[in-house]
Structures are given as structure tokens and as C-alpha cells.
Amino acid sequence: MYSEETPSEYYIRKSDLLNTVYTLDDSEIILEVMEGAPANWNTILTTQLYLTVVEFQAAIRFHEDTLMRLDGHIKRDLSNALPRDQNTYSPKAYSVGEYFGMPAPKFPRDDANVSNKEFTPEEKGARPCRHCGSEKHWDDECKYSYKAKKSMRSLLVNPSSEQINAQAAYEDLYFGLRSEDEF
């Protein structure tokens, strides 16, 4: 059950999903809905008493406020609510190969070095060179690449899965390009 979802909304979502995937009778739907519901719902809703899903849904609606209080839900005060068009979070998109907490380049920017590949990182929407921060060439084409590899060996002893996935995406993009020699 989602945190902002009312018990009735949960029931409707869950029963719709169950009916889409399976052909269940009423008692099976009631049991499946209760299986995913918070455990304390069983203290209010006695599933043996409901013969049809209509009766069960009516009971959920009748006890909705109590069920929400049991779950620790706080009724939303509409006067304090944010307008619907205002987001409470701001999404962040990363370039290919970039990840949260990526360190800043350690060497000065070198835009004079332009990639001999078909596209530059800038043109492909990839992150800039991790060594100098230039968007004109790829990591392996940077003149600082060798110097940085010595220090990177010690940093990548325990990389996170996010770092590994970001590097793999960057390398897939890089190795998928043709160099000017191949034209």
C-alpha cells in the first residue's frame, strides 16, 4: 500500500490488478487484498463476515478513517496542501555515464583536444571527460588519462553499483562509435 493511498484507493487498485491478471472468486480477491494490506487491518475487518467483494468494499469504506489512523496516516488538511501543479521534489537527470556524487575533474580543462571519434560526448549527451571536464573528447582520449589511471586504481576498490552501471553505459556509448579512420 502506498503512503498517500486511502484504504478504498488501495482496494480498487489491488482488485483491478488481480482481476486483470487472474480469474478469482470473491473470497480469493478478499484474501489477496488483505494479504497486501497492513496487518492491523485484520483487527477491524473480519474477512470471514464478507461473502462478496461489494460487502468487503463497503466495510473498507465504512472503516476508512479508523484504518488510516491505524496505519499512522494523517488526514490531509486541504488548506495547507500544496497546489497540485507544484511538485514537492525536483527530479535530476544525469548524462550518460554520470552518477550522484561523481567527483570533479582533477586536471585543467583541455578543449583543444578534440575527439577523433564520430561524435563528441557533448553531441551524444554523455558526461564530459572525467579527467579534465572537457566535452570535446572521451576519457580514453584525454592527455591526462594515464596520470589519472594511477589514482583511479585505488579509488575503484569498492565501487557502488551506480558507479559501475554509469561507467558501463559510458563505455557502451564510446565503443559503439566509429573513429574518423573508419569512414
GROMACS .gro file of C-alpha atoms in nm:
model
  183
    1MET     CA    1   0.000   0.000   0.000
    2TYR     CA    2   0.136   0.342  -0.095
    3SER     CA    3   0.170   0.603   0.180
    4GLU     CA    4  -0.064   0.859   0.019
    5GLU     CA    5  -0.324   0.598  -0.077
    6THR     CA    6  -0.651   0.566   0.115
    7PRO     CA    7  -0.775   0.216   0.203
    8SER     CA    8  -1.050   0.246  -0.062
    9GLU     CA    9  -0.798   0.351  -0.327
   10TYR     CA   10  -0.577   0.057  -0.226
   11TYR     CA   11  -0.869  -0.186  -0.256
   12ILE     CA   12  -0.967  -0.054  -0.600
   13ARG     CA   13  -0.609  -0.063  -0.733
   14LYS     CA   14  -0.538  -0.409  -0.594
   15SER     CA   15  -0.867  -0.567  -0.706
   16ASP     CA   16  -0.831  -0.416  -1.056
   17LEU     CA   17  -0.482  -0.564  -1.086
   18LEU     CA   18  -0.598  -0.903  -0.960
   19ASN     CA   19  -0.894  -0.908  -1.199
   20THR     CA   20  -0.669  -0.811  -1.489
   21VAL     CA   21  -0.426  -1.095  -1.429
   22TYR     CA   22  -0.634  -1.370  -1.267
   23THR     CA   23  -0.986  -1.507  -1.263
   24LEU     CA   24  -1.059  -1.522  -0.890
   25ASP     CA   25  -1.380  -1.562  -0.696
   26ASP     CA   26  -1.485  -1.307  -0.433
   27SER     CA   27  -1.331  -1.485  -0.133
   28GLU     CA   28  -0.994  -1.518  -0.311
   29ILE     CA   29  -0.993  -1.148  -0.402
   30ILE     CA   30  -1.071  -1.056  -0.040
   31LEU     CA   31  -0.784  -1.276   0.084
   32GLU     CA   32  -0.539  -1.136  -0.173
   33VAL     CA   33  -0.632  -0.776  -0.087
   34MET     CA   34  -0.584  -0.846   0.283
   35GLU     CA   35  -0.253  -1.023   0.212
   36GLY     CA   36  -0.101  -0.695   0.090
   37ALA     CA   37  -0.277  -0.472   0.341
   38PRO     CA   38  -0.120  -0.365   0.672
   39ALA     CA   39  -0.150  -0.640   0.935
   40ASN     CA   40  -0.351  -0.424   1.174
   41TRP     CA   41  -0.642  -0.412   0.926
   42ASN     CA   42  -0.733  -0.761   1.049
   43THR     CA   43  -0.833  -0.613   1.385
   44ILE     CA   44  -1.103  -0.401   1.217
   45LEU     CA   45  -1.202  -0.601   0.909
   46THR     CA   46  -1.315  -0.957   0.985
   47THR     CA   47  -1.283  -1.116   0.642
   48GLN     CA   48  -1.494  -1.421   0.728
   49LEU     CA   49  -1.804  -1.199   0.757
   50TYR     CA   50  -1.794  -1.072   0.398
   51LEU     CA   51  -1.941  -1.302   0.133
   52THR     CA   52  -1.895  -1.068  -0.164
   53VAL     CA   53  -1.639  -0.810  -0.268
   54VAL     CA   54  -1.914  -0.547  -0.263
   55GLU     CA   55  -1.971  -0.611   0.110
   56PHE     CA   56  -1.596  -0.607   0.170
   57GLN     CA   57  -1.550  -0.279  -0.018
   58ALA     CA   58  -1.841  -0.124   0.175
   59ALA     CA   59  -1.676  -0.231   0.503
   60ILE     CA   60  -1.344  -0.077   0.395
   61ARG     CA   61  -1.523   0.246   0.310
   62PHE     CA   62  -1.714   0.243   0.639
   63HIS     CA   63  -1.396   0.188   0.847
   64GLU     CA   64  -1.168   0.401   0.627
   65ASP     CA   65  -1.088   0.669   0.887
   66THR     CA   66  -1.007   0.406   1.150
   67LEU     CA   67  -0.788   0.209   0.909
   68MET     CA   68  -0.599   0.524   0.815
   69ARG     CA   69  -0.540   0.612   1.180
   70LEU     CA   70  -0.415   0.259   1.249
   71ASP     CA   71  -0.165   0.297   0.966
   72GLY     CA   72  -0.037   0.625   1.104
   73HIS     CA   73  -0.188   0.821   0.817
   74ILE     CA   74  -0.264   1.182   0.892
   75LYS     CA   75  -0.563   1.327   0.714
   76ARG     CA   76  -0.451   1.586   0.469
   77ASP     CA   77  -0.553   1.936   0.566
   78LEU     CA   78  -0.658   2.085   0.233
   79SER     CA   79  -0.590   2.440   0.346
   80ASN     CA   80  -0.221   2.356   0.399
   81ALA     CA   81  -0.186   2.136   0.093
   82LEU     CA   82   0.035   2.243  -0.194
   83PRO     CA   83  -0.136   2.324  -0.522
   84ARG     CA   84  -0.146   2.018  -0.748
   85ASP     CA   85   0.081   2.177  -1.007
   86GLN     CA   86   0.358   2.234  -0.753
   87ASN     CA   87   0.600   1.944  -0.708
   88THR     CA   88   0.745   1.869  -0.367
   89TYR     CA   89   1.058   1.730  -0.529
   90SER     CA   90   1.271   1.827  -0.821
   91PRO     CA   91   1.389   1.543  -1.045
   92LYS     CA   92   1.753   1.528  -1.151
   93ALA     CA   93   1.865   1.378  -1.481
   94TYR     CA   94   2.224   1.274  -1.538
   95SER     CA   95   2.418   1.250  -1.861
   96VAL     CA   96   2.521   0.904  -1.983
   97GLY     CA   97   2.798   0.781  -1.754
   98GLU     CA   98   2.728   1.035  -1.478
   99TYR     CA   99   2.618   0.938  -1.127
  100PHE     CA  100   2.528   1.108  -0.799
  101GLY     CA  101   2.838   1.216  -0.607
  102MET     CA  102   3.069   1.197  -0.907
  103PRO     CA  103   3.396   1.375  -0.818
  104ALA     CA  104   3.503   1.691  -1.001
  105PRO     CA  105   3.781   1.661  -1.262
  106LYS     CA  106   4.131   1.679  -1.111
  107PHE     CA  107   4.307   1.830  -1.414
  108PRO     CA  108   4.259   2.159  -1.605
  109ARG     CA  109   4.004   2.161  -1.887
  110ASP     CA  110   4.153   2.074  -2.226
  111ASP     CA  111   3.912   2.169  -2.507
  112ALA     CA  112   4.198   2.182  -2.759
  113ASN     CA  113   4.197   1.802  -2.765
  114VAL     CA  114   3.902   1.714  -2.994
  115SER     CA  115   3.786   1.353  -3.032
  116ASN     CA  116   3.868   1.162  -3.348
  117LYS     CA  117   3.552   0.957  -3.299
  118GLU     CA  118   3.233   1.011  -3.498
  119PHE     CA  119   3.077   1.217  -3.215
  120THR     CA  120   3.198   1.400  -2.905
  121PRO     CA  121   3.045   1.338  -2.561
  122GLU     CA  122   2.866   1.672  -2.594
  123GLU     CA  123   2.699   1.562  -2.919
  124LYS     CA  124   2.591   1.225  -2.773
  125GLY     CA  125   2.461   1.364  -2.441
  126ALA     CA  126   2.732   1.189  -2.241
  127ARG     CA  127   2.914   1.328  -1.941
  128PRO     CA  128   3.232   1.529  -2.003
  129CYS     CA  129   3.578   1.376  -1.966
  130ARG     CA  130   3.622   1.264  -1.605
  131HIS     CA  131   3.989   1.369  -1.607
  132CYS     CA  132   3.966   1.731  -1.728
  133GLY     CA  133   3.593   1.807  -1.771
  134SER     CA  134   3.607   1.874  -2.146
  135GLU     CA  135   3.304   1.782  -2.357
  136LYS     CA  136   3.521   1.767  -2.671
  137HIS     CA  137   3.684   1.426  -2.613
  138TRP     CA  138   3.624   1.094  -2.436
  139ASP     CA  139   3.803   0.973  -2.122
  140ASP     CA  140   4.044   0.742  -2.306
  141GLU     CA  141   4.145   1.021  -2.546
  142CYS     CA  142   4.245   1.264  -2.270
  143LYS     CA  143   4.612   1.352  -2.231
  144TYR     CA  144   4.566   1.325  -1.853
  145SER     CA  145   4.421   0.975  -1.881
  146TYR     CA  146   4.742   0.791  -1.785
  147LYS     CA  147   4.809   1.017  -1.484
  148ALA     CA  148   4.453   0.973  -1.361
  149LYS     CA  149   4.452   0.595  -1.405
  150LYS     CA  150   4.718   0.562  -1.136
  151SER     CA  151   4.498   0.733  -0.878
  152MET     CA  152   4.177   0.567  -1.003
  153ARG     CA  153   4.310   0.220  -0.925
  154SER     CA  154   4.291   0.295  -0.556
  155LEU     CA  155   3.951   0.467  -0.577
  156LEU     CA  156   3.771   0.182  -0.752
  157VAL     CA  157   3.845  -0.087  -0.495
  158ASN     CA  158   3.482  -0.080  -0.376
  159PRO     CA  159   3.273   0.091  -0.645
  160SER     CA  160   2.898   0.120  -0.595
  161SER     CA  161   2.659  -0.046  -0.839
  162GLU     CA  162   2.556   0.304  -0.952
  163GLN     CA  163   2.920   0.382  -1.043
  164ILE     CA  164   2.962   0.051  -1.225
  165ASN     CA  165   2.638   0.098  -1.424
  166ALA     CA  166   2.726   0.458  -1.513
  167GLN     CA  167   3.073   0.357  -1.635
  168ALA     CA  168   2.931   0.065  -1.834
  169ALA     CA  169   2.677   0.293  -2.007
  170TYR     CA  170   2.953   0.543  -2.090
  171GLU     CA  171   3.181   0.271  -2.231
  172ASP     CA  172   2.896   0.120  -2.436
  173LEU     CA  173   2.838   0.461  -2.593
  174TYR     CA  174   3.211   0.519  -2.654
  175PHE     CA  175   3.289   0.177  -2.802
  176GLY     CA  176   2.980   0.195  -3.023
  177LEU     CA  177   3.122   0.496  -3.211
  178ARG     CA  178   3.343   0.481  -3.519
  179SER     CA  179   3.665   0.677  -3.542
  180GLU     CA  180   3.744   0.906  -3.837
  181ASP     CA  181   3.976   0.636  -3.976
  182GLU     CA  182   3.678   0.404  -4.027
  183PHE     CA  183   3.479   0.645  -4.250
   0.00000   0.00000   0.00000
